[in-house]
Amino acid sequence: MFWLFKSEPHAFSWDDQVAQGAGPWTGVRNYAARNNMRAMGVGDRGFFYHSSTKVPAVVGIVEVVAAARPDPSTEDPRWDCVEVRALRPLGAPVTLAVIRADPRLAAMALVTNSRLSVQPVTEAEWGVICALGGVG
DNA sequence: GCCAACGTTGGC
DNA sequence: GCCAACGTTGGC
């Protein structure tokens, strides 16, 4: 399955993810986003998206390397994290503006529910964004 | 920095 | 269980 992970680059950027290698995706405090993480399997792919920045955009591809487990960043047992590692950057970032302008991507949660920080992506949407981003 | 959208909390 | 208040996200 395919997913999209949002991160504010001034807090944790794609470059940080690359430098870190595999690491837990912590800090999710939203049930829908948590449930999406619980649905992930090892080997699933996800887009790494830069939010709250000058040019919000999908910038890279990550792979899920560990299934959901309790988030070590909180004592609260409600919240989980998965573990991801950077796979490859996009050849060119795919900006939110481009995503919004493409009718094939009109149903993406990024467009319809901008506040969901971990979202499912359909196989068709995955293919469109990979093509726009120059990933073969 | 502003503000709209939306999720969560908590009183009732 | 409803709903108002509040806090946060995130685009612009």
Short mmCIF file of C-alpha atoms (C1' of nucleotides) in Angstrom, two decimals:
data_model
loop_
_atom_site.label_atom_id
_atom_site.label_comp_id
_atom_site.label_asym_id
_atom_site.label_seq_id
_atom_site.Cartn_x
_atom_site.Cartn_y
_atom_site.Cartn_z
CA MET A 1 0.00 0.00 0.00
CA PHE A 2 0.93 3.63 -0.47
CA TRP A 3 0.96 6.55 1.98
CA LEU A 4 1.97 10.14 2.48
CA PHE A 5 3.81 11.50 5.51
CA LYS A 6 3.88 15.20 6.27
CA SER A 7 6.72 16.92 8.01
CA GLU A 8 7.62 20.52 8.58
CA PRO A 9 11.13 20.77 7.16
CA HIS A 10 12.33 23.23 9.78
CA ALA A 11 11.55 20.54 12.36
CA PHE A 12 12.39 17.39 10.39
CA SER A 13 13.24 17.59 6.70
CA TRP A 14 13.85 15.09 3.94
CA ASP A 15 17.58 15.72 4.36
CA ASP A 16 17.20 14.88 8.04
CA GLN A 17 15.43 11.64 7.11
CA VAL A 18 18.20 10.74 4.67
CA ALA A 19 20.88 11.51 7.25
CA GLN A 20 19.11 9.54 9.95
CA GLY A 21 18.42 6.44 7.91
CA ALA A 22 15.64 4.37 9.46
CA GLY A 23 13.83 6.02 12.34
CA PRO A 24 10.49 6.08 14.14
CA TRP A 25 7.80 8.44 12.83
CA THR A 26 6.85 9.93 16.16
CA GLY A 27 4.59 12.72 17.30
CA VAL A 28 1.35 11.77 15.54
CA ARG A 29 -1.52 12.77 17.85
CA ASN A 30 -4.49 12.29 15.60
CA TYR A 31 -6.61 9.16 15.51
CA ALA A 32 -7.10 9.04 11.75
CA ALA A 33 -3.39 9.44 11.14
CA ARG A 34 -2.62 6.84 13.78
CA ASN A 35 -5.06 4.40 12.25
CA ASN A 36 -3.37 4.87 8.91
CA MET A 37 -0.05 3.95 10.51
CA ARG A 38 -1.64 0.88 12.08
CA ALA A 39 -2.73 -0.22 8.60
CA MET A 40 0.81 -0.06 7.24
CA GLY A 41 2.86 -3.12 6.43
CA VAL A 42 6.61 -3.52 6.20
CA GLY A 43 7.63 -2.73 2.63
CA ASP A 44 4.85 -0.20 2.03
CA ARG A 45 5.97 2.98 0.29
CA GLY A 46 5.21 6.53 1.25
CA PHE A 47 5.73 10.05 -0.01
CA PHE A 48 7.66 12.44 2.20
CA TYR A 49 5.89 15.82 2.07
CA HIS A 50 7.18 19.19 3.26
CA SER A 51 4.39 21.21 4.88
CA SER A 52 4.21 24.70 6.34
CA THR A 53 6.96 25.96 4.11
CA LYS A 54 7.31 28.44 1.23
CA VAL A 55 6.68 25.77 -1.38
CA PRO A 56 4.87 22.81 0.16
CA ALA A 57 5.72 19.73 -1.90
CA VAL A 58 6.27 16.01 -2.10
CA VAL A 59 10.04 15.68 -2.06
CA GLY A 60 10.95 12.04 -1.54
CA ILE A 61 9.98 8.43 -1.13
CA VAL A 62 10.25 6.43 2.06
CA GLU A 63 9.75 2.78 2.88
CA VAL A 64 8.02 1.43 5.97
CA VAL A 65 10.55 -0.79 7.73
CA ALA A 66 8.67 -1.56 10.97
CA ALA A 67 4.96 -1.86 11.73
CA ALA A 68 3.09 0.26 14.26
CA ARG A 69 4.23 0.13 17.87
CA PRO A 70 3.82 2.47 20.86
CA ASP A 71 5.23 5.94 20.21
CA PRO A 72 8.27 6.36 22.49
CA SER A 73 7.82 10.15 22.48
CA THR A 74 4.80 9.95 24.80
CA GLU A 75 3.61 8.04 27.85
CA ASP A 76 0.11 8.10 26.43
CA PRO A 77 -0.67 4.56 25.27
CA ARG A 78 -3.10 5.75 22.60
CA TRP A 79 -0.37 6.85 20.19
CA ASP A 80 1.74 4.71 17.91
CA CYS A 81 4.56 5.17 15.45
CA VAL A 82 5.92 3.23 12.53
CA GLU A 83 9.52 3.22 11.35
CA VAL A 84 10.54 4.54 7.93
CA ARG A 85 13.70 4.99 5.93
CA ALA A 86 14.45 7.23 2.97
CA LEU A 87 14.45 5.36 -0.32
CA ARG A 88 15.10 8.09 -2.89
CA PRO A 89 14.35 11.74 -3.56
CA LEU A 90 12.03 12.75 -6.38
CA GLY A 91 13.86 13.98 -9.45
CA ALA A 92 11.92 17.21 -8.95
CA PRO A 93 9.61 18.07 -6.03
CA VAL A 94 5.91 17.89 -6.85
CA THR A 95 4.39 21.00 -5.34
CA LEU A 96 1.00 21.30 -3.71
CA ALA A 97 0.08 23.81 -6.40
CA VAL A 98 0.74 21.22 -9.10
CA ILE A 99 -1.17 18.57 -7.15
CA ARG A 100 -4.17 20.89 -6.72
CA ALA A 101 -4.13 21.73 -10.41
CA ASP A 102 -4.18 18.10 -11.57
CA PRO A 103 -7.69 16.64 -11.87
CA ARG A 104 -6.27 13.13 -11.42
CA LEU A 105 -5.25 14.14 -7.89
CA ALA A 106 -8.41 15.96 -6.88
CA ALA A 107 -9.47 13.22 -4.45
CA MET A 108 -6.20 13.13 -2.51
CA ALA A 109 -6.50 13.77 1.20
CA LEU A 110 -3.85 16.42 0.70
CA VAL A 111 -6.44 18.34 -1.30
CA THR A 112 -9.65 17.39 0.51
CA ASN A 113 -8.39 17.13 4.10
CA SER A 114 -5.32 19.27 4.34
CA ARG A 115 -4.79 18.68 8.04
CA LEU A 116 -4.36 14.90 7.98
CA SER A 117 -0.68 14.29 8.63
CA VAL A 118 -0.48 10.64 7.61
CA GLN A 119 -2.68 9.73 4.67
CA PRO A 120 -3.39 6.89 2.30
CA VAL A 121 -2.48 7.33 -1.36
CA THR A 122 -4.08 5.25 -4.11
CA GLU A 123 -1.95 3.31 -6.55
CA ALA A 124 -3.17 5.60 -9.36
CA GLU A 125 -2.23 8.74 -7.41
CA TRP A 126 1.12 7.19 -6.57
CA GLY A 127 1.83 6.64 -10.25
CA VAL A 128 0.81 10.17 -11.24
CA ILE A 129 3.01 11.83 -8.64
CA CYS A 130 5.96 9.58 -9.41
CA ALA A 131 5.62 10.50 -13.08
CA LEU A 132 5.34 14.22 -12.28
CA GLY A 133 8.37 13.89 -10.01
CA GLY A 134 10.47 12.09 -12.56
CA VAL A 135 10.63 8.77 -10.73
CA GLY A 136 10.52 5.75 -12.99
"C1'" DG B 1 1.34 36.86 10.69
"C1'" DC B 2 -3.32 35.83 9.54
"C1'" DC B 3 -7.05 33.04 9.27
"C1'" DA B 4 -9.95 29.03 7.82
"C1'" DA B 5 -10.62 24.34 8.64
"C1'" DC B 6 -10.86 20.85 11.56
"C1'" DG B 7 -9.94 17.80 15.63
"C1'" DT B 8 -10.14 17.36 20.59
"C1'" DT B 9 -11.73 18.40 25.12
"C1'" DG B 10 -14.84 18.85 28.63
"C1'" DG B 11 -19.18 20.60 30.72
"C1'" DC B 12 -23.74 19.56 30.83
"C1'" DG C 1 -24.31 12.29 23.35
"C1'" DC C 2 -24.30 17.12 22.16
"C1'" DC C 3 -22.01 21.11 21.36
"C1'" DA C 4 -19.26 25.25 22.52
"C1'" DA C 5 -14.69 26.48 23.36
"C1'" DC C 6 -10.28 25.91 22.41
"C1'" DG C 7 -5.93 24.49 20.22
"C1'" DT C 8 -3.44 23.14 16.17
"C1'" DT C 9 -2.40 22.67 11.39
"C1'" DG C 10 -1.02 24.49 7.36
"C1'" DG C 11 -1.69 27.40 3.14
"C1'" DC C 12 -1.19 31.84 1.74
#
